[in-house]
mmCIF file of C-alpha atoms in Angstrom:
data_model
loop_
_atom_site.group_PDB
_atom_site.id
_atom_site.type_symbol
_atom_site.label_atom_id
_atom_site.label_comp_id
_atom_site.label_asym_id
_atom_site.label_seq_id
_atom_site.Cartn_x
_atom_site.Cartn_y
_atom_site.Cartn_z
ATOM 1 C CA MET S 1230 -1.889 -36.182 16.290
ATOM 2 C CA LEU S 1231 0.717 -38.709 14.889
ATOM 3 C CA TYR S 1232 -0.629 -38.119 11.366
ATOM 4 C CA PHE S 1233 -0.467 -34.389 11.820
ATOM 5 C CA LEU S 1234 3.160 -34.447 12.884
ATOM 6 C CA LEU S 1235 4.103 -36.828 10.060
ATOM 7 C CA ALA S 1236 2.542 -34.500 7.469
ATOM 8 C CA VAL S 1237 4.618 -31.644 8.816
ATOM 9 C CA LEU S 1238 7.832 -33.624 8.939
ATOM 10 C CA PHE S 1239 7.426 -34.947 5.376
ATOM 11 C CA THR S 1240 6.529 -31.452 4.048
ATOM 12 C CA VAL S 1241 9.715 -30.070 5.634
ATOM 13 C CA ALA S 1242 11.777 -32.903 4.186
ATOM 14 C CA LEU S 1243 10.643 -31.740 0.749
ATOM 15 C CA TYR S 1244 12.314 -28.326 1.216
ATOM 16 C CA LEU S 1245 15.397 -29.704 2.716
ATOM 17 C CA ILE S 1246 16.016 -32.356 0.109
ATOM 18 C CA MET S 1247 15.619 -29.827 -2.695
ATOM 19 C CA ARG S 1248 17.881 -27.422 -0.872
ATOM 20 C CA SER S 1249 20.540 -30.177 -0.948
ATOM 21 C CA TYR S 1250 20.471 -30.712 -4.644
ATOM 22 C CA PRO S 1251 23.158 -28.106 -5.617
ATOM 23 C CA LYS S 1252 25.620 -29.679 -3.089
ATOM 24 C CA TYR S 1253 25.339 -33.036 -4.688
ATOM 25 C CA GLN S 1254 25.070 -31.618 -8.282
ATOM 26 C CA VAL S 1255 21.625 -32.964 -8.844
ATOM 27 C CA ASN S 1256 19.771 -31.424 -11.726
ATOM 28 C CA SER S 1257 16.565 -30.062 -10.165
ATOM 29 C CA PHE S 1258 14.328 -30.536 -13.286
ATOM 30 C CA HIS S 1259 15.476 -34.036 -13.894
ATOM 31 C CA ALA S 1260 14.849 -34.850 -10.230
ATOM 32 C CA VAL S 1261 11.426 -33.284 -10.289
ATOM 33 C CA VAL S 1262 10.435 -35.452 -13.267
ATOM 34 C CA PHE S 1263 11.473 -38.675 -11.577
ATOM 35 C CA ASN S 1264 9.927 -37.527 -8.319
ATOM 36 C CA TYR S 1265 6.568 -38.051 -9.912
ATOM 37 C CA TYR S 1266 7.390 -41.564 -10.873
ATOM 38 C CA SER S 1267 8.094 -42.280 -7.195
ATOM 39 C CA CYS S 1268 4.934 -40.417 -6.254
ATOM 40 C CA VAL S 1269 2.766 -42.694 -8.375
ATOM 41 C CA LEU S 1270 4.508 -45.849 -7.121
ATOM 42 C CA THR S 1271 4.125 -44.704 -3.489
ATOM 43 C CA GLY S 1272 0.435 -43.975 -4.194
ATOM 44 C CA LEU S 1273 -0.135 -47.294 -5.706
ATOM 45 C CA VAL S 1274 1.437 -49.066 -2.586
ATOM 46 C CA LEU S 1275 -0.917 -47.077 -0.298
ATOM 47 C CA THR S 1276 -4.014 -47.585 -2.440
ATOM 48 C CA PRO S 1277 -6.157 -50.349 -0.686
ATOM 49 C CA ASP S 1278 -8.077 -51.289 -3.808
ATOM 50 C CA LEU S 1279 -6.331 -51.127 -7.168
ATOM 51 C CA LYS S 1280 -9.547 -52.017 -8.909
ATOM 52 C CA ALA S 1281 -10.569 -48.307 -8.705
ATOM 53 C CA PHE S 1282 -8.124 -47.557 -11.518
ATOM 54 C CA GLY S 1283 -10.122 -49.814 -13.879
ATOM 55 C CA GLU S 1284 -13.065 -47.449 -13.491
ATOM 56 C CA ILE S 1285 -11.159 -44.461 -14.639
ATOM 57 C CA GLN S 1286 -12.573 -42.935 -18.005
ATOM 58 C CA TRP S 1287 -9.343 -41.532 -19.440
ATOM 59 C CA ASN S 1288 -11.281 -39.509 -22.100
ATOM 60 C CA SER S 1289 -13.655 -37.806 -19.618
ATOM 61 C CA GLN S 1290 -13.388 -34.133 -18.986
ATOM 62 C CA GLY S 1291 -12.424 -34.497 -15.291
ATOM 63 C CA THR S 1292 -9.565 -36.961 -16.021
ATOM 64 C CA VAL S 1293 -8.200 -34.856 -18.903
ATOM 65 C CA LEU S 1294 -8.183 -31.753 -16.786
ATOM 66 C CA THR S 1295 -6.563 -33.630 -13.973
ATOM 67 C CA LEU S 1296 -3.869 -34.873 -16.260
ATOM 68 C CA ALA S 1297 -3.353 -31.271 -17.536
ATOM 69 C CA LEU S 1298 -2.950 -30.153 -13.846
ATOM 70 C CA GLY S 1299 0.207 -32.229 -13.920
ATOM 71 C CA THR S 1300 1.845 -29.475 -15.959
ATOM 72 C CA LEU S 1301 1.315 -26.995 -13.170
ATOM 73 C CA PHE S 1302 2.597 -29.575 -10.708
ATOM 74 C CA VAL S 1303 5.900 -29.576 -12.466
ATOM 75 C CA VAL S 1304 6.054 -25.723 -12.642
ATOM 76 C CA ALA S 1305 5.130 -25.231 -8.997
ATOM 77 C CA PHE S 1306 7.507 -27.821 -7.716
ATOM 78 C CA MET S 1307 10.410 -26.382 -9.813
ATOM 79 C CA SER S 1308 9.677 -22.893 -8.382
ATOM 80 C CA ILE S 1309 9.731 -24.261 -4.882
ATOM 81 C CA GLY S 1310 13.069 -25.965 -5.503
ATOM 82 C CA MET S 1311 14.577 -22.866 -7.018
ATOM 83 C CA THR S 1312 13.393 -20.704 -4.169
ATOM 84 C CA ALA S 1313 14.796 -23.080 -1.635
ATOM 85 C CA GLN S 1314 18.145 -23.253 -3.391
ATOM 86 C CA LYS S 1315 18.619 -19.654 -4.559
ATOM 87 C CA VAL S 1316 16.932 -17.734 -1.739
ATOM 88 C CA SER S 1317 16.306 -19.952 1.411
ATOM 89 C CA VAL S 1318 14.278 -22.781 2.752
ATOM 90 C CA THR S 1319 12.346 -20.278 4.913
ATOM 91 C CA ALA S 1320 11.431 -18.156 1.872
ATOM 92 C CA ALA S 1321 10.224 -21.303 -0.034
ATOM 93 C CA SER S 1322 8.167 -22.509 2.956
ATOM 94 C CA LEU S 1323 6.765 -19.058 3.569
ATOM 95 C CA ALA S 1324 5.741 -18.563 -0.005
ATOM 96 C CA GLY S 1325 4.160 -22.075 -0.191
ATOM 97 C CA ASN S 1326 2.243 -21.742 2.917
ATOM 98 C CA MET S 1327 1.091 -18.172 2.429
ATOM 99 C CA SER S 1328 -0.227 -19.162 -0.936
ATOM 100 C CA LEU S 1329 -3.374 -20.344 0.925
ATOM 101 C CA VAL S 1330 -4.498 -16.704 0.329
ATOM 102 C CA ILE S 1331 -5.184 -17.477 -3.295
ATOM 103 C CA PRO S 1332 -7.607 -20.515 -2.822
ATOM 104 C CA VAL S 1333 -9.283 -18.584 0.032
ATOM 105 C CA LEU S 1334 -9.985 -15.659 -2.227
ATOM 106 C CA PHE S 1335 -11.158 -17.917 -5.059
ATOM 107 C CA GLY S 1336 -13.439 -19.764 -2.686
ATOM 108 C CA LEU S 1337 -14.797 -16.591 -1.321
ATOM 109 C CA PHE S 1338 -15.407 -14.569 -4.457
ATOM 110 C CA ILE S 1339 -15.361 -16.940 -7.382
ATOM 111 C CA PHE S 1340 -16.540 -20.433 -6.226
ATOM 112 C CA LYS S 1341 -18.618 -18.963 -3.329
ATOM 113 C CA ASN S 1342 -18.095 -22.152 -1.460
ATOM 114 C CA THR S 1343 -16.852 -20.666 1.867
ATOM 115 C CA ASN S 1344 -18.695 -22.044 4.815
ATOM 116 C CA LYS S 1345 -18.235 -18.907 6.989
ATOM 117 C CA GLU S 1346 -18.789 -15.234 6.865
ATOM 118 C CA PHE S 1347 -15.559 -13.347 6.478
ATOM 119 C CA THR S 1348 -14.912 -10.561 9.000
ATOM 120 C CA VAL S 1349 -12.619 -7.559 9.136
ATOM 121 C CA LEU S 1350 -10.062 -9.784 11.000
ATOM 122 C CA ASN S 1351 -10.122 -12.402 8.351
ATOM 123 C CA TYR S 1352 -9.504 -9.879 5.554
ATOM 124 C CA THR S 1353 -6.777 -8.228 7.695
ATOM 125 C CA GLY S 1354 -5.109 -11.656 7.913
ATOM 126 C CA LEU S 1355 -5.070 -11.938 4.100
ATOM 127 C CA VAL S 1356 -3.408 -8.487 3.803
ATOM 128 C CA ILE S 1357 -0.882 -9.368 6.575
ATOM 129 C CA ALA S 1358 -0.136 -12.694 4.693
ATOM 130 C CA LEU S 1359 1.070 -10.646 1.641
ATOM 131 C CA VAL S 1360 3.156 -8.373 3.904
ATOM 132 C CA ALA S 1361 4.653 -11.387 5.581
ATOM 133 C CA LEU S 1362 5.735 -12.919 2.264
ATOM 134 C CA ALA S 1363 7.480 -9.690 1.237
ATOM 135 C CA LEU S 1364 9.340 -9.330 4.478
ATOM 136 C CA GLY S 1365 10.234 -12.964 4.619
ATOM 137 C CA VAL S 1366 12.265 -12.871 1.441
ATOM 138 C CA MET S 1367 14.064 -9.629 1.884
ATOM 139 C CA GLN S 1368 17.807 -9.504 2.724
ATOM 140 C CA THR S 1369 19.809 -6.547 3.725
ATOM 141 C CA LYS S 1370 22.943 -7.183 1.684
ATOM 142 C CA ALA S 1371 24.330 -9.248 -1.099
ATOM 143 C CA LYS S 1372 26.909 -11.968 -0.978
ATOM 144 C CA SER S 1373 29.645 -12.551 -3.435
ATOM 145 C CA THR S 1374 29.083 -16.323 -3.028
ATOM 146 C CA ALA S 1375 25.430 -16.082 -3.962
ATOM 147 C CA PHE S 1376 25.671 -18.733 -6.613
ATOM 148 C CA ALA S 1377 27.838 -21.176 -4.758
ATOM 149 C CA HIS S 1378 26.403 -24.666 -4.501
ATOM 150 C CA ASP S 1379 25.968 -24.443 -0.778
ATOM 151 C CA GLN S 1380 24.957 -20.785 -0.373
ATOM 152 C CA PRO S 1381 21.491 -19.339 -0.803
ATOM 153 C CA LEU S 1382 21.047 -16.263 -2.949
ATOM 154 C CA GLU S 1383 20.729 -13.092 -0.904
ATOM 155 C CA VAL S 1384 17.688 -11.153 -1.895
ATOM 156 C CA SER S 1385 17.481 -7.320 -1.813
ATOM 157 C CA VAL S 1386 14.782 -5.006 -2.858
ATOM 158 C CA LEU S 1387 16.827 -4.081 -5.896
ATOM 159 C CA SER S 1388 17.488 -7.708 -7.062
ATOM 160 C CA TYR S 1389 15.297 -9.857 -9.152
ATOM 161 C CA ALA S 1390 15.697 -12.970 -6.967
ATOM 162 C CA TRP S 1391 12.628 -11.842 -5.026
ATOM 163 C CA LEU S 1392 10.606 -12.931 -8.046
ATOM 164 C CA LEU S 1393 11.273 -16.619 -7.170
ATOM 165 C CA PRO S 1394 9.243 -16.679 -3.894
ATOM 166 C CA VAL S 1395 6.615 -14.457 -5.561
ATOM 167 C CA PHE S 1396 6.281 -16.958 -8.428
ATOM 168 C CA THR S 1397 6.231 -19.832 -5.937
ATOM 169 C CA PHE S 1398 3.492 -17.999 -4.029
ATOM 170 C CA LEU S 1399 1.393 -17.622 -7.256
ATOM 171 C CA ALA S 1400 2.125 -21.147 -8.737
ATOM 172 C CA SER S 1401 1.358 -22.898 -5.398
ATOM 173 C CA GLY S 1402 -1.690 -20.830 -4.877
ATOM 174 C CA THR S 1403 -3.059 -21.588 -8.375
ATOM 175 C CA ASN S 1404 -2.234 -25.229 -7.976
ATOM 176 C CA ASN S 1405 -4.106 -25.493 -4.692
ATOM 177 C CA THR S 1406 -7.043 -23.658 -6.244
ATOM 178 C CA LEU S 1407 -7.343 -26.027 -9.225
ATOM 179 C CA ILE S 1408 -6.964 -28.988 -6.878
ATOM 180 C CA ASN S 1409 -9.863 -27.691 -4.811
ATOM 181 C CA TYR S 1410 -11.964 -27.062 -7.899
ATOM 182 C CA LEU S 1411 -11.275 -30.410 -9.612
ATOM 183 C CA THR S 1412 -11.764 -32.498 -6.539
ATOM 184 C CA MET S 1413 -14.978 -30.663 -5.820
ATOM 185 C CA GLN S 1414 -16.344 -30.959 -9.360
ATOM 186 C CA TYR S 1415 -15.205 -34.427 -10.453
ATOM 187 C CA TYR S 1416 -14.203 -36.560 -7.419
ATOM 188 C CA ARG S 1417 -15.778 -38.127 -4.415
ATOM 189 C CA PRO S 1418 -14.086 -37.527 -1.047
ATOM 190 C CA GLU S 1419 -12.728 -41.144 -0.953
ATOM 191 C CA GLN S 1420 -11.108 -40.740 -4.460
ATOM 192 C CA THR S 1421 -8.557 -38.137 -3.335
ATOM 193 C CA THR S 1422 -5.633 -40.579 -3.622
ATOM 194 C CA LEU S 1423 -6.883 -41.663 -7.051
ATOM 195 C CA PHE S 1424 -6.978 -37.950 -8.051
ATOM 196 C CA MET S 1425 -3.414 -37.279 -6.943
ATOM 197 C CA ILE S 1426 -2.181 -40.419 -8.769
ATOM 198 C CA ILE S 1427 -3.845 -39.180 -11.955
ATOM 199 C CA ALA S 1428 -2.469 -35.736 -11.588
ATOM 200 C CA CYS S 1429 1.041 -37.056 -10.939
ATOM 201 C CA SER S 1430 0.663 -39.321 -14.069
ATOM 202 C CA GLY S 1431 0.017 -36.005 -16.024
ATOM 203 C CA ALA S 1432 3.109 -34.559 -14.451
ATOM 204 C CA ILE S 1433 5.135 -37.655 -15.623
ATOM 205 C CA LEU S 1434 3.792 -37.265 -19.169
ATOM 206 C CA ILE S 1435 4.629 -33.552 -19.625
ATOM 207 C CA GLY S 1436 7.911 -33.849 -17.569
ATOM 208 C CA THR S 1437 9.135 -36.839 -19.416
ATOM 209 C CA LEU S 1438 8.476 -35.216 -22.809
ATOM 210 C CA LEU S 1439 10.306 -32.074 -21.833
ATOM 211 C CA LEU S 1440 13.164 -34.168 -20.395
ATOM 212 C CA LEU S 1441 13.551 -36.142 -23.613
ATOM 213 C CA TYR S 1442 13.519 -32.895 -25.553
ATOM 214 C CA LYS S 1443 16.291 -31.528 -23.394
ATOM 215 C CA ILE S 1444 18.374 -34.672 -23.750
ATOM 216 C CA PHE S 1445 18.106 -35.199 -27.494
ATOM 217 C CA PHE S 1446 17.922 -31.503 -28.680
ATOM 218 C CA GLY S 1447 19.399 -29.614 -25.749
ATOM 219 C CA SER S 1448 22.490 -31.791 -25.179
ATOM 220 C CA GLU S 1449 21.655 -32.358 -21.501
ATOM 221 C CA LYS S 1450 22.955 -35.493 -19.799
ATOM 222 C CA LEU S 1451 20.773 -37.527 -17.518
ATOM 223 C CA LEU S 1452 22.854 -38.491 -14.540
ATOM 224 C CA LEU S 1453 22.084 -41.359 -12.053
ATOM 225 C CA ARG S 1454 22.368 -38.952 -9.128
ATOM 226 C CA SER S 1455 19.523 -36.817 -10.479
ATOM 227 C CA VAL S 1456 17.314 -39.896 -10.993
ATOM 228 C CA VAL S 1457 18.028 -41.132 -7.404
ATOM 229 C CA GLY S 1458 17.483 -37.710 -6.018
ATOM 230 C CA GLY S 1459 14.090 -37.519 -7.752
ATOM 231 C CA LEU S 1460 12.995 -40.929 -6.647
ATOM 232 C CA ILE S 1461 13.954 -40.117 -3.001
ATOM 233 C CA LEU S 1462 12.076 -36.781 -3.196
ATOM 234 C CA GLY S 1463 8.821 -38.487 -4.457
ATOM 235 C CA VAL S 1464 8.344 -40.475 -1.249
ATOM 236 C CA PRO S 1465 8.033 -37.518 1.113
ATOM 237 C CA ASN S 1466 6.124 -35.548 -1.583
ATOM 238 C CA PHE S 1467 3.360 -38.101 -1.738
ATOM 239 C CA LEU S 1468 3.450 -38.980 1.992
ATOM 240 C CA SER S 1469 3.122 -35.334 3.053
ATOM 241 C CA LEU S 1470 -0.190 -35.098 1.300
ATOM 242 C CA TYR S 1471 -1.211 -38.656 2.311
ATOM 243 C CA PHE S 1472 -0.631 -38.003 6.045
ATOM 244 C CA LEU S 1473 -2.285 -34.575 5.793
ATOM 245 C CA LEU S 1474 -5.430 -36.286 4.492
ATOM 246 C CA GLN S 1475 -5.208 -38.831 7.331
ATOM 247 C CA ALA S 1476 -4.872 -35.927 9.810
ATOM 248 C CA LEU S 1477 -7.988 -34.301 8.290
ATOM 249 C CA GLY S 1478 -9.863 -37.426 8.824
ATOM 250 C CA SER S 1479 -8.748 -37.788 12.504
ATOM 251 C CA PHE S 1480 -9.914 -34.265 13.140
ATOM 252 C CA GLY S 1481 -13.371 -34.699 11.678
ATOM 253 C CA ASN S 1482 -12.361 -33.330 8.257
ATOM 254 C CA SER S 1483 -12.046 -29.770 9.752
ATOM 255 C CA ALA S 1484 -9.885 -28.330 7.037
ATOM 256 C CA ALA S 1485 -10.157 -24.775 8.525
ATOM 257 C CA PHE S 1486 -8.621 -26.075 11.642
ATOM 258 C CA VAL S 1487 -6.059 -28.428 10.336
ATOM 259 C CA PHE S 1488 -4.615 -26.388 7.518
ATOM 260 C CA PRO S 1489 -3.706 -23.231 9.533
ATOM 261 C CA ILE S 1490 -1.938 -25.317 12.239
ATOM 262 C CA TYR S 1491 -0.227 -27.378 9.570
ATOM 263 C CA ASN S 1492 0.985 -24.284 7.673
ATOM 264 C CA ILE S 1493 2.236 -22.653 10.828
ATOM 265 C CA LEU S 1494 4.242 -25.790 12.067
ATOM 266 C CA SER S 1495 5.531 -26.295 8.568
ATOM 267 C CA MET S 1496 6.966 -22.767 8.372
ATOM 268 C CA LEU S 1497 8.506 -22.865 11.836
ATOM 269 C CA VAL S 1498 10.040 -26.380 11.585
ATOM 270 C CA SER S 1499 11.422 -25.587 8.154
ATOM 271 C CA SER S 1500 13.162 -22.446 9.404
ATOM 272 C CA LEU S 1501 14.503 -24.261 12.455
ATOM 273 C CA ALA S 1502 15.691 -27.282 10.353
ATOM 274 C CA ALA S 1503 17.315 -24.946 7.724
ATOM 275 C CA TRP S 1504 19.155 -23.108 10.548
ATOM 276 C CA ILE S 1505 20.418 -26.385 12.014
ATOM 277 C CA LEU S 1506 21.427 -28.164 8.792
ATOM 278 C CA TYR S 1507 22.282 -25.414 6.381
ATOM 279 C CA LYS S 1508 23.146 -22.536 8.803
ATOM 280 C CA GLU S 1509 20.496 -20.319 7.211
ATOM 281 C CA LYS S 1510 20.163 -17.173 9.185
ATOM 282 C CA LEU S 1511 17.205 -14.839 9.365
ATOM 283 C CA ASN S 1512 17.564 -11.089 9.511
ATOM 284 C CA ASN S 1513 15.145 -8.901 11.539
ATOM 285 C CA LEU S 1514 12.962 -8.461 8.445
ATOM 286 C CA ASN S 1515 12.718 -12.216 7.972
ATOM 287 C CA ARG S 1516 11.962 -12.890 11.645
ATOM 288 C CA LEU S 1517 9.230 -10.224 11.408
ATOM 289 C CA GLY S 1518 7.834 -11.798 8.267
ATOM 290 C CA LEU S 1519 7.786 -15.167 9.845
ATOM 291 C CA ALA S 1520 6.008 -13.795 12.870
ATOM 292 C CA LEU S 1521 3.426 -11.947 10.747
ATOM 293 C CA ALA S 1522 2.778 -15.149 8.864
ATOM 294 C CA VAL S 1523 1.714 -16.965 12.018
ATOM 295 C CA VAL S 1524 -0.403 -13.885 12.835
ATOM 296 C CA ALA S 1525 -1.975 -13.931 9.389
ATOM 297 C CA ILE S 1526 -2.892 -17.654 9.494
ATOM 298 C CA ILE S 1527 -4.417 -17.173 13.004
ATOM 299 C CA LEU S 1528 -6.519 -14.098 11.818
ATOM 300 C CA ILE S 1529 -7.690 -15.957 8.688
ATOM 301 C CA SER S 1530 -8.916 -18.963 10.685
ATOM 302 C CA TYR S 1531 -9.469 -17.579 14.132
ATOM 303 C CA GLN S 1532 -13.147 -18.694 14.242
ATOM 304 C CA GLU S 1533 -12.279 -22.353 13.581
ATOM 305 C CA LEU S 1534 -9.340 -22.201 15.994
ATOM 306 C CA GLY S 1535 -11.761 -21.109 18.820
ATOM 307 C CA PHE S 1536 -10.429 -17.655 19.404
#
């Protein structure tokens, strides 16, 4: 249970750290790039046998695809940060956690690797998840201080800001789907940490190239606070996955049980923490969306939860 709670806490820390970037004038993209340097270092510290890296065939199809996945890592992480900053931590958490719909659908209809028969309740849960996402990002009015450093952007049906959590939903879901596919096709279960380090290395390559381009051709300045902000972010980023994997092991690798509970707790704790630290308030639509998100996850996995 300790691993479980640590996974949730480090996941929530991701959203809160990125939410704080505008206040300290941290460039989100710069921070995301250096976050992956910190991820790799954290992964190396936690890797029991570094000799495994000597066995990597860098020109193999699996390794090349994993490095390419790093590009999507950067895109997905940037979208999470922008959603947390411009909309709310709750919206970012909701979009990220509800994105489980995408790998579930791919596993069911494309990969055909689901280990259970989906029922009407399961499909109902998938539909409710999409409704929950829509309700979770809606706001009833706009603020004139929408772009202030310490204020989230209010999202109305008529604004375009709702595209941020939708993009986060799609990017995170695609990211998780590709992670599932690549680990299933090219890696053994005990090589998950190795897989993540290779993928983060790919994120470093693409992110650093883009960053250098922005600095030398876009007149952007790299500030120390952005570097430090990224290095700090990378530790909970990697540890959230590390402890989630540890939790899976302690619960007999029952992903269908662990992930729904993990998603529910992450959403609820994120909302509570954002309310306490950043005074983020939920309107009635947001509260309904959050409640429906819990219902959706339960319906999607009610067989594994023992209901």
